[in-house]
Coordinates of C-alpha atoms and ligand atoms in Angstrom, one line a residue:
M1 CA -61.9 -58.1 2.7
K2 CA -65.4 -57.6 1.4
Q3 CA -65.3 -54.0 2.5
L4 CA -61.9 -53.4 0.8
I5 CA -63.2 -54.4 -2.7
P6 CA -65.5 -51.4 -3.2
L7 CA -62.8 -49.1 -1.9
F8 CA -60.4 -50.5 -4.4
T9 CA -62.9 -50.1 -7.2
Y10 CA -63.7 -46.5 -6.1
S11 CA -59.9 -45.7 -6.1
L12 CA -59.5 -47.3 -9.5
I13 CA -62.3 -45.3 -11.1
H14 CA -61.6 -42.0 -9.4
F15 CA -57.9 -41.8 -9.2
L16 CA -55.9 -44.4 -11.0
V17 CA -57.8 -44.4 -14.3
P18 CA -57.8 -40.6 -14.8
Y19 CA -54.1 -40.5 -13.7
C20 CA -53.0 -43.2 -16.1
L21 CA -55.2 -41.6 -18.8
S22 CA -53.6 -38.2 -18.3
I23 CA -50.1 -39.7 -18.5
L24 CA -51.0 -41.4 -21.7
V25 CA -52.5 -38.3 -23.3
T26 CA -49.5 -36.2 -22.3
Y27 CA -47.1 -38.8 -23.7
F28 CA -49.1 -39.0 -26.9
L29 CA -49.3 -35.2 -27.4
T30 CA -45.5 -34.9 -26.8
Y31 CA -44.9 -37.6 -29.3
L32 CA -47.1 -35.9 -31.9
R33 CA -45.5 -32.5 -31.3
K34 CA -42.0 -34.1 -31.7
K35 CA -43.1 -35.8 -34.8
Q36 CA -44.6 -32.8 -36.5
K37 CA -42.2 -30.2 -35.4
P38 CA -39.2 -30.3 -37.8
D39 CA -41.0 -30.3 -41.2
N40 CA -43.8 -28.0 -40.3
I41 CA -41.6 -25.4 -38.7
L42 CA -39.5 -25.3 -41.9
N43 CA -42.3 -25.0 -44.5
M44 CA -45.2 -23.7 -42.4
G45 CA -46.3 -20.3 -43.7
K46 CA -49.2 -17.9 -43.1
I47 CA -50.3 -16.3 -46.3
L48 CA -52.7 -13.4 -46.7
F49 CA -54.1 -12.7 -50.2
V50 CA -55.5 -9.3 -50.7
S51 CA -57.8 -9.2 -53.8
N52 CA -61.2 -8.2 -55.1
R53 CA -61.1 -10.8 -57.9
L54 CA -63.2 -13.8 -56.8
E55 CA -61.7 -16.2 -59.4
K56 CA -58.2 -15.4 -58.2
I57 CA -59.2 -15.8 -54.6
R58 CA -60.6 -19.2 -55.5
Q59 CA -57.5 -20.1 -57.4
Y60 CA -55.1 -19.2 -54.6
A61 CA -57.3 -20.8 -51.9
E62 CA -57.1 -23.9 -54.0
I63 CA -53.3 -23.8 -53.9
F64 CA -52.6 -22.6 -50.4
G65 CA -55.7 -23.5 -48.5
K66 CA -54.2 -26.6 -47.2
K67 CA -51.2 -27.7 -45.0
P68 CA -48.5 -26.7 -44.6
Y69 CA -50.0 -23.3 -45.3
E70 CA -52.5 -21.2 -43.3
F71 CA -54.4 -19.1 -45.8
F72 CA -56.3 -15.8 -45.2
T73 CA -58.0 -13.6 -47.7
S74 CA -59.1 -9.9 -47.5
S75 CA -61.1 -8.0 -50.0
D76 CA -61.0 -4.6 -48.3
E77 CA -58.4 -2.5 -46.5
N78 CA -59.9 -2.8 -43.0
S79 CA -60.1 -6.6 -43.0
A80 CA -56.6 -6.7 -44.4
L81 CA -55.3 -4.6 -41.6
E82 CA -57.1 -6.6 -39.0
T83 CA -55.8 -10.0 -40.4
V84 CA -52.3 -8.6 -40.3
D85 CA -52.8 -7.5 -36.8
I86 CA -54.2 -10.7 -35.5
N87 CA -52.5 -13.4 -37.6
S88 CA -49.1 -11.8 -38.5
P89 CA -48.8 -13.4 -41.9
D90 CA -45.4 -14.4 -43.3
I91 CA -46.4 -13.4 -46.8
I92 CA -48.9 -11.0 -48.2
I93 CA -49.9 -11.4 -51.8
F94 CA -51.4 -8.1 -53.2
D95 CA -53.5 -8.2 -56.3
A96 CA -52.4 -5.4 -58.6
E97 CA -56.1 -4.8 -59.4
F98 CA -56.9 -4.1 -55.7
S99 CA -58.3 -0.6 -55.4
G100 CA -56.4 1.6 -52.9
L101 CA -53.4 -0.7 -53.3
K102 CA -50.7 1.9 -52.7
H103 CA -52.4 3.3 -49.7
L104 CA -52.7 -0.1 -48.0
I105 CA -49.1 -1.1 -48.9
K106 CA -47.7 2.1 -47.3
K107 CA -49.8 1.5 -44.1
L108 CA -48.7 -2.1 -43.9
K109 CA -45.0 -1.5 -44.7
S110 CA -44.6 0.7 -41.7
A111 CA -46.3 -1.8 -39.4
T112 CA -44.8 -5.1 -40.6
F113 CA -41.0 -5.2 -41.0
S114 CA -40.5 -8.8 -41.6
T115 CA -43.4 -9.7 -43.8
S116 CA -42.7 -10.5 -47.5
F117 CA -44.8 -8.5 -49.9
I118 CA -45.6 -10.2 -53.3
L119 CA -47.4 -8.5 -56.1
L120 CA -49.8 -10.4 -58.3
A121 CA -49.8 -8.5 -61.6
K122 CA -51.7 -9.3 -64.8
N123 CA -48.5 -9.6 -66.8
E124 CA -44.8 -8.7 -66.4
K125 CA -45.2 -5.1 -67.1
I126 CA -45.1 -3.5 -63.6
E127 CA -44.6 0.2 -63.0
Y128 CA -41.3 1.0 -61.3
D129 CA -43.0 3.3 -58.8
I130 CA -44.9 0.4 -57.2
S131 CA -42.4 -2.4 -57.8
K132 CA -40.0 -1.0 -55.1
Y133 CA -42.4 -2.2 -52.3
F134 CA -42.3 -5.9 -53.3
N135 CA -39.9 -8.8 -52.6
A136 CA -41.3 -10.9 -55.5
F137 CA -43.8 -10.9 -58.3
L138 CA -46.5 -13.3 -59.6
T139 CA -48.5 -13.0 -62.8
D140 CA -51.9 -14.2 -63.8
E141 CA -50.2 -16.2 -66.5
M142 CA -48.2 -18.4 -64.1
T143 CA -48.9 -22.0 -63.6
E144 CA -49.8 -23.3 -60.1
A145 CA -46.5 -25.0 -59.8
L146 CA -44.6 -21.8 -60.5
I147 CA -46.8 -19.9 -58.0
S148 CA -46.1 -22.5 -55.4
A149 CA -42.4 -22.4 -56.1
V150 CA -42.2 -18.6 -55.8
I151 CA -44.1 -18.6 -52.5
S152 CA -42.2 -21.5 -51.1
A153 CA -38.9 -19.8 -52.0
N154 CA -40.0 -16.6 -50.3
L155 CA -41.0 -18.5 -47.2
K156 CA -37.6 -20.2 -47.0
T157 CA -35.8 -16.9 -47.4
K158 CA -38.0 -15.4 -44.7
H159 CA -37.3 -18.3 -42.3
S160 CA -33.5 -18.1 -43.1
L161 CA -33.6 -14.4 -42.4
E162 CA -35.4 -14.9 -39.1
Q163 CA -32.8 -17.6 -38.1
L164 CA -30.1 -15.2 -39.0
S165 CA -31.5 -12.4 -37.0
G166 CA -31.9 -14.8 -34.1
T167 CA -28.2 -15.8 -34.4
N168 CA -27.4 -12.1 -34.6
K169 CA -29.3 -11.4 -31.5
N170 CA -27.4 -14.2 -29.7
L171 CA -24.2 -12.8 -31.0
A172 CA -25.1 -9.3 -29.8
D173 CA -26.0 -10.8 -26.3
S174 CA -22.7 -12.6 -26.1
L175 CA -20.9 -9.5 -27.2
Y176 CA -22.7 -7.5 -24.5
R177 CA -21.7 -10.0 -21.9
L178 CA -18.1 -10.0 -23.0
N179 CA -18.1 -6.3 -22.7
V180 CA -19.6 -6.5 -19.2
L181 CA -17.0 -9.1 -18.3
Y182 CA -14.2 -6.9 -19.8
S183 CA -15.3 -3.8 -18.0
T184 CA -15.8 -5.6 -14.7
S185 CA -12.4 -7.2 -14.9
S186 CA -10.9 -3.7 -15.7
Q187 CA -12.6 -2.4 -12.6
F188 CA -11.2 -5.3 -10.6
A189 CA -7.7 -4.6 -11.9
G190 CA -8.0 -1.0 -11.0
S191 CA -8.9 -1.3 -7.3
L192 CA -7.3 -2.5 -4.1
D193 CA -10.3 -1.7 -2.0
K194 CA -12.1 -4.8 -0.9
E195 CA -15.5 -3.2 -0.5
K196 CA -15.3 -1.6 -3.9
L197 CA -14.3 -5.0 -5.4
V198 CA -17.4 -6.7 -4.0
D199 CA -19.5 -3.7 -5.3
Y200 CA -18.0 -4.2 -8.8
M201 CA -18.7 -7.9 -8.6
I202 CA -22.4 -7.3 -7.8
E203 CA -22.6 -4.6 -10.5
G204 CA -21.1 -6.9 -13.1
L205 CA -23.5 -9.7 -12.2
D206 CA -26.5 -7.3 -12.3
K207 CA -25.5 -6.0 -15.8
S208 CA -24.8 -9.5 -17.2
L209 CA -27.5 -11.6 -15.5
S210 CA -30.0 -9.1 -14.1
F211 CA -30.6 -11.0 -10.8
D212 CA -33.5 -10.5 -8.3
L213 CA -31.4 -11.1 -5.2
T214 CA -27.8 -11.9 -4.3
C215 CA -26.5 -13.0 -0.9
T216 CA -22.8 -12.5 -0.5
L217 CA -21.0 -13.7 2.6
C218 CA -17.7 -12.0 3.3
T219 CA -15.8 -13.9 5.9
E220 CA -12.8 -11.6 6.5
N221 CA -12.4 -10.0 9.9
Q222 CA -16.0 -9.9 11.0
P223 CA -18.3 -12.0 8.8
V224 CA -20.9 -9.9 6.9
L225 CA -23.8 -10.9 4.8
L226 CA -24.4 -8.5 1.9
L227 CA -27.9 -8.6 0.5
N228 CA -28.4 -6.9 -2.9
S229 CA -32.0 -7.1 -3.7
L230 CA -34.6 -5.8 -6.2
Y231 CA -37.4 -5.7 -3.6
E232 CA -37.7 -5.2 0.2
I233 CA -37.0 -8.3 2.2
S234 CA -39.3 -9.4 5.0
D235 CA -38.0 -10.5 8.5
E236 CA -38.9 -14.1 7.8
L237 CA -37.2 -14.1 4.4
L238 CA -34.1 -12.5 6.0
S239 CA -33.9 -15.3 8.7
A240 CA -34.3 -17.9 5.9
L241 CA -31.5 -16.3 3.9
K242 CA -29.2 -16.1 6.8
L243 CA -29.7 -19.7 7.6
R244 CA -29.3 -20.7 4.0
T245 CA -26.1 -18.7 3.6
V246 CA -24.5 -20.2 6.7
L247 CA -25.4 -23.7 5.5
N248 CA -24.0 -23.0 2.1
Y249 CA -20.8 -21.7 3.7
K250 CA -20.5 -24.8 5.8
S251 CA -21.1 -27.1 2.9
L252 CA -18.0 -25.7 1.2
F253 CA -15.8 -27.3 3.8
E254 CA -17.4 -30.7 3.8
D255 CA -16.2 -32.6 6.9
K256 CA -13.5 -30.0 7.7
K257 CA -14.1 -27.2 10.3
P258 CA -14.7 -23.9 8.5
P259 CA -12.1 -21.2 9.2
F260 CA -14.8 -18.9 10.8
E261 CA -17.6 -19.8 13.2
I262 CA -20.7 -18.0 11.9
D263 CA -23.7 -17.6 14.1
T264 CA -27.0 -16.7 12.3
D265 CA -28.2 -14.7 15.3
T266 CA -25.2 -12.3 15.4
L267 CA -24.4 -12.3 11.7
K268 CA -24.1 -8.7 10.5
V269 CA -26.3 -7.9 7.5
V270 CA -25.9 -5.0 5.0
K271 CA -28.9 -4.6 2.8
T272 CA -29.2 -2.7 -0.5
V273 CA -32.7 -2.7 -2.0
K274 CA -33.3 -1.3 -5.5
Y275 CA -37.1 -0.8 -5.2
P276 CA -37.9 -0.5 -1.5
A277 CA -41.5 0.3 -2.1
N278 CA -42.1 -3.3 -3.3
R279 CA -41.7 -6.5 -1.3
F280 CA -40.8 -10.1 -2.4
T281 CA -44.1 -11.9 -2.5
F282 CA -42.9 -15.3 -3.7
T283 CA -41.0 -17.9 -1.6
L284 CA -37.4 -18.6 -2.5
F285 CA -38.3 -22.0 -3.9
Q286 CA -40.0 -20.4 -6.8
Y287 CA -36.7 -18.8 -7.9
D288 CA -33.8 -20.3 -9.8
N289 CA -30.5 -20.0 -8.0
M290 CA -26.7 -20.4 -8.5
F291 CA -24.0 -20.6 -5.8
A292 CA -20.2 -20.1 -5.9
P293 CA -17.4 -19.8 -3.5
I294 CA -15.1 -16.7 -3.7
S295 CA -11.7 -18.2 -3.1
L296 CA -8.2 -18.4 -4.4
G297 CA -6.3 -21.5 -3.5
D298 CA -6.3 -21.8 0.2
N299 CA -7.5 -18.2 0.6
F300 CA -11.2 -18.1 1.3
F301 CA -13.0 -14.8 1.2
G302 CA -16.6 -15.9 1.2
C303 CA -19.3 -17.2 -1.1
I304 CA -22.2 -15.8 -3.2
E305 CA -25.7 -17.1 -4.0
I306 CA -27.7 -15.5 -6.7
F307 CA -31.5 -15.8 -7.3
K308 CA -33.7 -15.0 -10.3
E309 CA -37.4 -15.5 -11.0
T310 CA -36.7 -16.8 -14.5
P311 CA -34.4 -19.8 -15.0
F312 CA -30.7 -19.2 -15.5
T313 CA -29.1 -20.5 -18.7
S314 CA -25.8 -22.3 -19.0
D315 CA -24.3 -19.1 -20.3
D316 CA -25.5 -17.4 -17.2
A317 CA -23.8 -20.1 -15.1
T318 CA -20.5 -19.6 -17.0
C319 CA -20.7 -15.8 -16.6
F320 CA -21.5 -16.1 -12.9
Q321 CA -18.6 -18.5 -12.3
T322 CA -16.2 -16.3 -14.2
I323 CA -17.1 -13.1 -12.3
A324 CA -16.9 -15.0 -8.9
Q325 CA -13.5 -16.4 -9.9
Q326 CA -12.2 -13.1 -11.3
V327 CA -12.9 -11.2 -8.2
S328 CA -10.8 -13.6 -6.1
L329 CA -7.4 -12.5 -7.3
P330 CA -7.8 -8.8 -6.8
L331 CA -9.4 -9.6 -3.4
K332 CA -6.2 -11.5 -2.5
S333 CA -4.1 -8.5 -3.8
A334 CA -6.2 -6.1 -1.8
T335 CA -5.7 -8.2 1.4
L336 CA -1.9 -8.3 0.8
Y337 CA -1.9 -4.6 0.0
Q338 CA -3.8 -3.9 3.3
E339 CA -1.3 -6.0 5.2
I340 CA 1.7 -4.2 3.6
K341 CA 0.1 -0.8 4.3
E342 CA -0.4 -1.8 8.0
T343 CA 3.2 -3.2 8.2
N344 CA 4.5 0.0 6.6
L345 CA 2.7 2.1 9.1
K346 CA 4.1 0.1 11.9
L347 CA 7.6 0.3 10.5
E348 CA 7.3 4.0 10.0
K349 CA 6.3 4.4 13.6
L350 CA 9.2 2.2 14.7
E351 CA 11.6 4.2 12.5
R352 CA 10.4 7.4 14.1
L353 CA 10.7 6.0 17.6
K354 CA 14.2 4.8 16.8
S355 CA 15.3 8.2 15.4
E356 CA 13.9 9.9 18.5
F357 CA 15.6 7.4 20.7
I358 CA 19.0 7.8 18.9
S359 CA 18.7 11.6 19.1
I360 CA 17.9 11.6 22.8
V361 CA 20.6 9.1 23.7
S362 CA 23.2 10.8 21.6
H363 CA 22.5 14.2 23.3
E364 CA 22.7 12.6 26.7
L365 CA 26.0 10.9 25.8
R366 CA 27.6 14.0 24.4
T367 CA 27.4 16.0 27.6
P368 CA 29.3 13.5 29.9
L369 CA 31.7 12.8 27.0
T370 CA 32.6 16.5 26.7
A371 CA 33.3 16.5 30.5
I372 CA 35.5 13.3 30.1
K373 CA 37.4 14.9 27.1
N374 CA 38.0 18.2 29.1
S375 CA 39.2 16.2 32.1
L376 CA 41.6 14.1 30.0
D377 CA 42.9 17.3 28.3
I378 CA 43.6 18.9 31.8
L379 CA 45.3 15.7 33.0
S380 CA 47.5 15.3 29.9
G381 CA 48.3 19.0 29.9
G382 CA 50.0 18.4 33.3
R383 CA 47.7 20.9 35.1
C384 CA 47.1 18.4 37.9
G385 CA 50.7 17.4 38.3
E386 CA 53.4 15.6 36.3
I387 CA 52.2 12.3 34.6
N388 CA 54.8 9.7 33.9
E389 CA 55.4 8.1 30.5
S390 CA 53.2 5.1 30.9
G391 CA 50.5 7.3 32.4
Q392 CA 50.7 9.5 29.3
K393 CA 50.4 6.4 27.1
F394 CA 47.1 5.5 28.8
L395 CA 45.9 9.0 28.7
S396 CA 46.4 9.4 25.0
M397 CA 44.7 6.0 24.4
A398 CA 41.7 7.3 26.4
Q399 CA 41.8 10.6 24.4
R400 CA 41.8 8.7 21.1
N401 CA 38.9 6.5 22.1
V402 CA 36.9 9.5 23.4
Q403 CA 37.5 11.2 20.0
R404 CA 36.2 8.0 18.3
L405 CA 33.2 7.8 20.5
A406 CA 32.5 11.5 19.9
G407 CA 32.7 10.8 16.1
I408 CA 30.2 8.0 16.4
I409 CA 27.8 10.1 18.5
N410 CA 28.1 12.9 16.0
D411 CA 27.3 10.5 13.1
L412 CA 24.3 9.2 15.0
L413 CA 23.1 12.7 15.6
D414 CA 23.6 13.7 12.0
L415 CA 21.7 10.8 10.7
S416 CA 18.8 11.3 13.0
K417 CA 18.7 15.0 12.0
I418 CA 18.8 14.1 8.3
E419 CA 16.0 11.5 8.6
A420 CA 13.9 13.9 10.6
G421 CA 14.4 16.6 8.0
K422 CA 16.0 18.8 10.6
M423 CA 19.5 19.1 9.2
D424 CA 20.7 22.7 8.6
Y425 CA 22.3 23.4 5.3
H426 CA 24.2 26.6 4.4
F427 CA 24.2 26.6 0.6
A428 CA 26.5 29.1 -1.2
N429 CA 28.4 29.5 -4.4
M430 CA 31.7 27.7 -3.8
D431 CA 34.7 26.2 -5.3
I432 CA 35.3 22.4 -5.0
H433 CA 39.1 23.0 -4.9
S434 CA 38.8 24.6 -1.5
V435 CA 37.0 21.5 -0.1
I436 CA 39.6 19.2 -1.5
D437 CA 42.5 21.3 -0.2
Y438 CA 40.9 21.4 3.3
V439 CA 40.4 17.7 3.5
K440 CA 43.8 16.9 2.0
S441 CA 45.6 19.1 4.5
S442 CA 43.6 17.9 7.5
L443 CA 44.1 14.2 6.8
S444 CA 47.6 14.3 5.4
V445 CA 49.1 13.7 8.9
M446 CA 46.9 10.7 9.5
A447 CA 47.9 9.3 6.0
K448 CA 51.6 10.0 6.7
E449 CA 51.3 8.2 10.1
K450 CA 50.1 5.1 8.2
G451 CA 52.8 5.4 5.6
L452 CA 50.4 6.4 2.8
N453 CA 50.8 8.9 0.0
L454 CA 47.8 11.3 -0.2
I455 CA 47.8 13.3 -3.4
S456 CA 45.3 15.2 -5.5
E457 CA 45.0 15.5 -9.3
E458 CA 42.5 18.2 -10.1
T459 CA 41.2 19.8 -13.3
P460 CA 42.0 23.5 -12.9
D461 CA 39.3 26.2 -13.0
L462 CA 36.3 24.0 -12.5
P463 CA 32.9 25.8 -12.6
R464 CA 31.7 26.8 -9.1
I465 CA 28.9 24.8 -7.5
Y466 CA 26.1 25.8 -5.2
A467 CA 26.6 23.7 -2.1
D468 CA 27.1 23.6 1.7
S469 CA 31.0 23.5 1.9
Q470 CA 30.9 22.0 5.5
R471 CA 28.7 19.1 4.4
L472 CA 30.9 18.4 1.3
E473 CA 34.0 18.5 3.6
Q474 CA 32.2 15.9 5.8
V475 CA 31.5 13.6 2.8
L476 CA 35.1 13.9 1.4
T477 CA 36.6 13.5 4.9
N478 CA 34.7 10.3 5.3
L479 CA 35.8 8.9 1.9
V480 CA 39.4 9.8 2.4
S481 CA 39.5 8.5 6.0
N482 CA 37.9 5.2 4.8
A483 CA 40.6 5.0 2.1
I484 CA 43.3 5.5 4.7
K485 CA 41.7 2.9 7.0
F486 CA 41.4 0.3 4.3
T487 CA 44.7 0.8 2.4
P488 CA 47.9 -0.9 3.5
E489 CA 51.1 0.9 4.1
G490 CA 53.2 2.3 1.2
K491 CA 50.3 2.8 -1.2
T492 CA 48.8 5.9 -2.7
I493 CA 45.4 7.6 -2.2
T494 CA 44.4 10.1 -5.0
I495 CA 41.7 12.7 -4.9
R496 CA 40.6 13.7 -8.4
S497 CA 38.1 16.2 -9.7
H498 CA 36.6 16.9 -13.1
E499 CA 33.5 18.2 -14.9
A500 CA 31.2 15.8 -16.7
D501 CA 27.9 15.6 -18.3
A502 CA 25.4 13.2 -16.7
S503 CA 25.3 11.1 -19.8
Q504 CA 29.1 10.5 -19.5
L505 CA 28.9 9.1 -15.9
N506 CA 29.5 5.4 -15.6
A507 CA 28.8 3.2 -12.6
P508 CA 28.4 -0.5 -11.7
D509 CA 24.8 -1.8 -12.4
C510 CA 23.7 -1.6 -8.8
F511 CA 24.1 2.2 -8.9
K512 CA 22.6 2.7 -12.4
D513 CA 19.2 3.9 -11.0
D514 CA 20.9 6.7 -9.0
I515 CA 23.0 7.8 -12.0
N516 CA 20.1 7.7 -14.4
K517 CA 18.2 10.3 -12.3
L518 CA 20.9 12.9 -13.1
S519 CA 20.9 15.3 -15.9
G520 CA 23.0 18.3 -17.0
K521 CA 26.6 19.2 -15.9
Y522 CA 28.3 17.9 -12.8
I523 CA 31.5 18.3 -10.8
V524 CA 32.7 14.8 -10.1
V525 CA 35.1 14.1 -7.2
C526 CA 36.8 10.7 -7.0
V527 CA 38.8 9.2 -4.1
E528 CA 40.9 6.4 -5.4
D529 CA 42.8 4.0 -3.2
E530 CA 44.9 0.9 -3.6
G531 CA 43.4 -0.9 -0.6
I532 CA 41.6 -4.1 0.1
G533 CA 38.6 -3.3 -2.1
I534 CA 35.0 -4.3 -1.9
S535 CA 33.5 -7.3 -3.6
E536 CA 30.8 -6.6 -6.2
K537 CA 28.0 -8.2 -4.1
D538 CA 28.9 -5.8 -1.2
L539 CA 29.1 -2.6 -3.1
L540 CA 25.5 -1.5 -2.5
R541 CA 25.5 -2.8 1.0
A542 CA 28.4 -0.5 2.0
F543 CA 25.8 2.4 1.8
D544 CA 23.4 0.7 4.2
K545 CA 23.1 2.0 7.7
F546 CA 25.4 0.3 10.2
A547 CA 26.9 -1.9 7.5
Q548 CA 30.2 -3.4 8.3
I549 CA 31.5 -5.5 5.4
E550 CA 33.4 -8.4 6.6
N551 CA 37.1 -8.1 5.6
S552 CA 40.6 -8.6 7.0
L553 CA 40.6 -5.1 8.4
S554 CA 37.0 -4.5 9.5
R555 CA 37.5 -5.7 13.1
K556 CA 40.8 -3.9 13.5
V557 CA 39.7 -0.5 12.2
G558 CA 36.2 -0.5 13.6
G559 CA 33.7 2.2 12.7
S560 CA 30.0 3.0 13.1
G561 CA 28.9 2.0 9.5
L562 CA 27.2 5.4 9.2
G563 CA 29.7 7.4 7.2
L564 CA 28.5 6.3 3.7
P565 CA 24.8 6.4 4.4
I566 CA 25.2 9.9 5.8
A567 CA 27.2 10.9 2.7
K568 CA 24.5 9.5 0.5
Q569 CA 21.8 11.5 2.2
L570 CA 23.9 14.7 2.1
L571 CA 24.4 14.3 -1.6
Q572 CA 20.7 13.7 -2.2
A573 CA 20.1 17.0 -0.4
H574 CA 22.5 18.6 -3.0
N575 CA 20.6 16.9 -5.9
G576 CA 23.8 14.9 -6.5
A577 CA 24.8 11.2 -6.2
I578 CA 27.4 9.0 -4.7
W579 CA 28.6 5.6 -6.0
C580 CA 31.7 3.4 -6.0
D581 CA 33.6 1.0 -8.2
S582 CA 35.9 -1.5 -6.6
E583 CA 37.8 -4.7 -7.0
L584 CA 38.7 -7.0 -4.2
N585 CA 42.4 -6.7 -3.2
K586 CA 43.0 -4.1 -5.9
G587 CA 41.4 -0.9 -4.6
S588 CA 38.3 1.2 -4.7
R589 CA 37.1 4.4 -6.4
F590 CA 34.4 6.3 -4.5
Y591 CA 32.8 9.1 -6.6
F592 CA 30.4 11.8 -5.8
A593 CA 28.7 14.3 -8.2
I594 CA 27.4 17.8 -7.5
P595 CA 25.4 19.7 -10.1
V596 CA 27.0 22.8 -11.6
S597 CA 24.5 25.4 -10.6
T598 CA 23.4 27.7 -13.4
A599 CA 21.9 29.9 -10.8
G600 CA 25.3 30.0 -9.1
V601 CA 27.0 30.9 -12.4
E602 CA 24.5 33.6 -13.0
S603 CA 25.0 35.2 -9.6
E604 CA 28.7 34.8 -10.1
K605 CA 28.6 36.8 -13.3
N606 CA 26.5 39.5 -11.6
L607 CA 29.1 39.7 -8.9
I608 CA 31.9 40.2 -11.4
L609 CA 30.0 42.8 -13.3
N610 CA 29.2 44.7 -10.2
Ligands
LIG701 P1 32.6 3.1 8.7 O1 32.5 4.3 9.5 O2 32.4 1.8 9.4 O3 33.8 3.1 7.8 P2 31.2 3.6 6.3 O4 29.7 3.8 6.1 O5 32.0 4.8 6.0 O6 31.3 3.2 7.8 O7 31.7 2.4 5.4 C1 30.9 1.2 5.5 C2 31.8 0.0 5.1 O8 32.2 0.1 3.8 C3 33.1 0.0 5.9 O9 32.9 -0.7 7.1 C4 34.0 -0.9 4.9 O10 33.7 -2.2 5.1 C5 33.5 -0.5 3.6 N1 34.4 0.5 2.9 C6 34.2 1.9 2.9 N2 35.2 2.5 2.3 C7 36.0 1.5 1.9 C8 37.3 1.5 1.1 N3 37.8 2.6 0.7 N4 37.8 0.3 0.9 C9 37.3 -0.8 1.4 N5 36.2 -0.9 2.1 C10 35.5 0.3 2.3

């Protein structure tokens, strides 16, 4: 115990007393500073008086040589310049009697922008030439109170101006940041490339916060740590940053398991260094830092930490959060876009494979089908002996089905050729009437067999069109045979033709896009029936590949569901369009339009002239 007492006294004298004293002094100084600050800041003013008149110097020193003023005097040019340089006065009072006054004023005016210049004249008669340099005037005749009032008013004006310029600077800074945010968000909106988006984010942060280092962890596919740094990073610092980033990342998921396991040893690092000749010499603890996740709802893309040697302000924090949040939405869009692109590529590949498959299978089916058809023809022709009546019945049933099968195979082949861009077209100037006549006569027997009336109502002398007659016959045959298939006995099917301007064409809403693409004059052919019709919701679907719209006749009449999609593609190749208008249980009107070719008309004229 005895030994402990000196030790205690020693500690008391050497450590505790100085420590307590230093705390007290600091507290006292802070208190004093707080107490003095408001008033003094407002009224405090440094005044320089430039004069050779001793009595004036004395008078002014009397007035301003005490608080809240700091008063300096100069009686020659050099000392005036030096005082301005060292003390930066708020106000300079120039004695009008000072020799070399103009010269000094000119020198000082260019060096001090914010200092108020006041002229002390003998009386109020001041030459205009010199008066322009001054903010206020004093005269020898003024009382002390008036002099104080003039100086105090000038000081106040000067402080207000300084505050205003400070506010202006803040405003300019905010405006600059807003501009950076705006241009960064425009860059975000204009890109669907993930790497570019992250680059834009770093660029935006650099412009608005001017950081020393950012560590961005991107977790998609393979996790990558992007380091954007002012100076070169040592190996030790790199290890520390990796560890820190992984810990930050884990902290975002609290108790939950993070979506990606990130191993600091294998974490890929991409480094961009602005000044590689320099190296960070401080530890990270000496830097201020901010951290934010880059995520949108449940979609997590990564996180970013930003370091700066000087402290970040609350405005910096807002700006940082805004940019980190703003990049999340375009990153999400970019991810979706990437997925859609990949799915599209897969679909395109599948579509190509399907077309190739259809083409090969159809070719392979056609050869044996031709052999079957020929054999049936030989049998039914009686060249292998007499066939009895029921045998004939079965034979003609087989022939009909072979015909149907051949039709489906031809459709499949046509479609695969069109989709592969391998369809041959033989365009020529032609007359639509010939197409209508051909189809009418070739299908009239079929219509008659079904007890239907197939008629045509054509506008005579329609302009000629530039088209492939065989393909148009194929389109019209499909439309008329559909009409025959879907119209009950005793009804009428009418084929109409007329000329129309694109602006006069009318179609249900679902076909409006196709019609709106057209411009100029067209020959329009319409196949009208009084059949079962198509409901409005199924109109567009009728043109889909392999579409079979469920109705009372669909199972009975069968079909490949390829006729209308083929017709649509053929008309597109003619720069035309196809559409239909229908009412359930009332009938349908299928239209197609082919442009009246001016080139065709021109060559026609030439033919006639020759
Ligand atoms: P399909 O060879 O099966 O007739 P289409 O592509 O020509 O194939 O027609 C597709 C579907 O459109 C048909 O299955 C039918 O349901 C409907 N359709 C076509 N034309 C008519 C019509 N005139 N009346 C009623 N439904 C029709």
